[in-house]
mmCIF file of C-alpha atoms in Angstrom:
data_model
loop_
_atom_site.group_PDB
_atom_site.id
_atom_site.type_symbol
_atom_site.label_atom_id
_atom_site.label_comp_id
_atom_site.label_asym_id
_atom_site.label_seq_id
_atom_site.Cartn_x
_atom_site.Cartn_y
_atom_site.Cartn_z
ATOM 1 C CA MET A 365 131.573 -43.506 72.637
ATOM 2 C CA THR A 366 129.081 -43.545 69.839
ATOM 3 C CA SER A 367 125.525 -42.422 70.381
ATOM 4 C CA ASP A 368 124.173 -45.934 69.661
ATOM 5 C CA PHE A 369 126.558 -47.461 72.202
ATOM 6 C CA ARG A 370 125.435 -44.980 74.869
ATOM 7 C CA LYS A 371 121.781 -45.707 74.133
ATOM 8 C CA SER A 372 122.488 -49.424 74.400
ATOM 9 C CA ARG A 373 124.205 -48.983 77.784
ATOM 10 C CA VAL A 374 121.346 -46.826 79.098
ATOM 11 C CA ALA A 375 118.758 -49.366 77.914
ATOM 12 C CA GLY A 376 120.732 -52.153 79.584
ATOM 13 C CA ALA A 377 120.948 -50.213 82.838
ATOM 14 C CA LEU A 378 117.205 -49.526 82.815
ATOM 15 C CA THR A 379 116.487 -53.212 82.225
ATOM 16 C CA LEU A 380 118.739 -54.125 85.145
ATOM 17 C CA ILE A 381 117.035 -51.593 87.438
ATOM 18 C CA ALA A 382 113.582 -52.875 86.460
ATOM 19 C CA GLY A 383 114.708 -56.442 87.184
ATOM 20 C CA LEU A 384 116.085 -55.472 90.578
ATOM 21 C CA MET A 385 112.872 -53.662 91.472
ATOM 22 C CA GLY A 386 110.897 -56.794 90.607
ATOM 23 C CA ALA A 387 113.245 -58.903 92.710
ATOM 24 C CA ALA A 388 112.709 -56.523 95.632
ATOM 25 C CA GLY A 389 108.999 -57.239 95.558
ATOM 26 C CA ILE A 390 107.837 -54.080 93.830
ATOM 27 C CA ALA A 391 105.305 -55.213 91.282
ATOM 28 C CA SER A 392 103.721 -53.026 88.640
ATOM 29 C CA ALA A 393 100.498 -55.051 88.561
ATOM 30 C CA TYR A 394 98.340 -55.440 91.619
ATOM 31 C CA SER A 395 95.034 -56.876 92.691
ATOM 32 C CA GLY A 396 92.183 -54.462 91.948
ATOM 33 C CA GLU A 397 93.940 -52.684 89.091
ATOM 34 C CA ASP A 398 90.578 -52.386 87.298
ATOM 35 C CA LEU A 399 89.432 -49.956 90.042
ATOM 36 C CA ALA A 400 92.361 -47.577 89.466
ATOM 37 C CA LYS A 401 90.443 -45.390 87.009
ATOM 38 C CA THR A 402 88.137 -44.314 89.880
ATOM 39 C CA ALA A 403 90.986 -43.502 92.304
ATOM 40 C CA LYS A 404 92.338 -39.970 92.706
ATOM 41 C CA VAL A 405 95.540 -41.257 94.335
ATOM 42 C CA THR A 406 97.874 -43.344 92.171
ATOM 43 C CA LEU A 407 99.422 -46.623 93.274
ATOM 44 C CA ASP A 408 102.854 -44.961 93.438
ATOM 45 C CA GLU A 409 101.523 -42.122 95.611
ATOM 46 C CA ALA A 410 99.710 -44.555 97.919
ATOM 47 C CA ARG A 411 102.816 -46.733 98.151
ATOM 48 C CA ALA A 412 104.883 -43.714 99.251
ATOM 49 C CA VAL A 413 102.283 -42.817 101.916
ATOM 50 C CA ALA A 414 102.218 -46.408 103.198
ATOM 51 C CA LEU A 415 106.008 -46.670 103.389
ATOM 52 C CA LYS A 416 106.205 -43.346 105.224
ATOM 53 C CA ALA A 417 103.659 -44.629 107.763
ATOM 54 C CA ARG A 418 105.405 -48.012 108.110
ATOM 55 C CA PRO A 419 108.914 -48.362 106.621
ATOM 56 C CA GLY A 420 109.744 -51.863 105.414
ATOM 57 C CA THR A 421 109.280 -54.068 102.360
ATOM 58 C CA ILE A 422 105.959 -54.228 100.528
ATOM 59 C CA THR A 423 105.058 -57.897 100.077
ATOM 60 C CA ASP A 424 101.516 -57.475 98.728
ATOM 61 C CA GLN A 425 99.397 -54.636 97.393
ATOM 62 C CA GLU A 426 95.822 -54.288 96.262
ATOM 63 C CA LEU A 427 93.137 -51.734 95.521
ATOM 64 C CA GLU A 428 89.796 -52.721 96.980
ATOM 65 C CA LYS A 429 86.346 -51.523 97.892
ATOM 66 C CA GLU A 430 86.097 -51.622 101.657
ATOM 67 C CA LYS A 431 84.163 -49.809 104.391
ATOM 68 C CA GLY A 432 85.816 -46.773 105.897
ATOM 69 C CA GLY A 433 87.086 -43.578 104.348
ATOM 70 C CA SER A 434 85.834 -43.088 100.803
ATOM 71 C CA GLY A 435 85.123 -46.811 100.406
ATOM 72 C CA LEU A 436 88.059 -47.335 98.024
ATOM 73 C CA ARG A 437 91.444 -48.124 99.528
ATOM 74 C CA TYR A 438 94.877 -49.356 98.703
ATOM 75 C CA SER A 439 95.948 -52.104 101.066
ATOM 76 C CA PHE A 440 99.633 -52.897 101.518
ATOM 77 C CA ASP A 441 101.272 -55.695 103.463
ATOM 78 C CA ILE A 442 104.587 -54.331 104.684
ATOM 79 C CA LYS A 443 107.151 -56.575 106.324
ATOM 80 C CA ASP A 444 109.276 -54.949 109.005
ATOM 81 C CA GLY A 445 111.602 -57.477 110.594
ATOM 82 C CA LYS A 446 109.548 -60.551 111.482
ATOM 83 C CA THR A 447 106.231 -58.700 111.606
ATOM 84 C CA THR A 448 103.912 -57.960 108.694
ATOM 85 C CA TYR A 449 101.684 -54.898 108.934
ATOM 86 C CA GLU A 450 98.589 -53.991 106.941
ATOM 87 C CA ILE A 451 98.560 -50.373 105.868
ATOM 88 C CA GLY A 452 95.360 -49.013 104.328
ATOM 89 C CA VAL A 453 95.502 -45.791 102.300
ATOM 90 C CA ASP A 454 92.320 -44.058 101.097
ATOM 91 C CA ALA A 455 92.396 -44.037 97.282
ATOM 92 C CA GLN A 456 90.586 -40.688 97.110
ATOM 93 C CA THR A 457 92.339 -38.664 99.826
ATOM 94 C CA GLY A 458 95.672 -40.406 100.468
ATOM 95 C CA LYS A 459 94.887 -40.583 104.190
ATOM 96 C CA VAL A 460 96.189 -43.575 106.185
ATOM 97 C CA LEU A 461 93.127 -45.553 107.299
ATOM 98 C CA GLU A 462 94.876 -48.518 108.896
ATOM 99 C CA ASN A 463 98.329 -49.253 110.277
ATOM 100 C CA ALA A 464 98.261 -52.472 112.277
ATOM 101 C CA ALA A 465 100.138 -55.722 112.657
ATOM 102 C CA GLU A 466 98.560 -58.623 110.777
ATOM 103 C CA GLY A 467 96.794 -61.093 113.026
ATOM 104 C CA ALA A 468 97.329 -64.845 113.105
ATOM 105 C CA HIS A 469 94.904 -65.230 110.177
ATOM 106 C CA PRO A 470 95.454 -62.321 107.740
ATOM 107 C CA ASP A 471 92.872 -61.511 105.046
#
């Protein structure tokens, strides 16, 4: 195989992986992205914490100012079976602030 052919195959594979990640509901953009510069914990780190606390599929994610903890939190909606849970992760410490099933009228 030539070097250019290998590079082309690798680029194609990376494009496919990125497409599959998008199809799985993992988005690179999120609500509150403008607040990220003030967070000590990255979105990827917070996502890993949230999924460890509540395994499932992330259906929504945001960074928001909210009471509790440092006042800046990542909020994830994670679907596990038929139930959706809200997992809050402090954007400064990485601590789980909330891990509860969504009510009948979610935020």
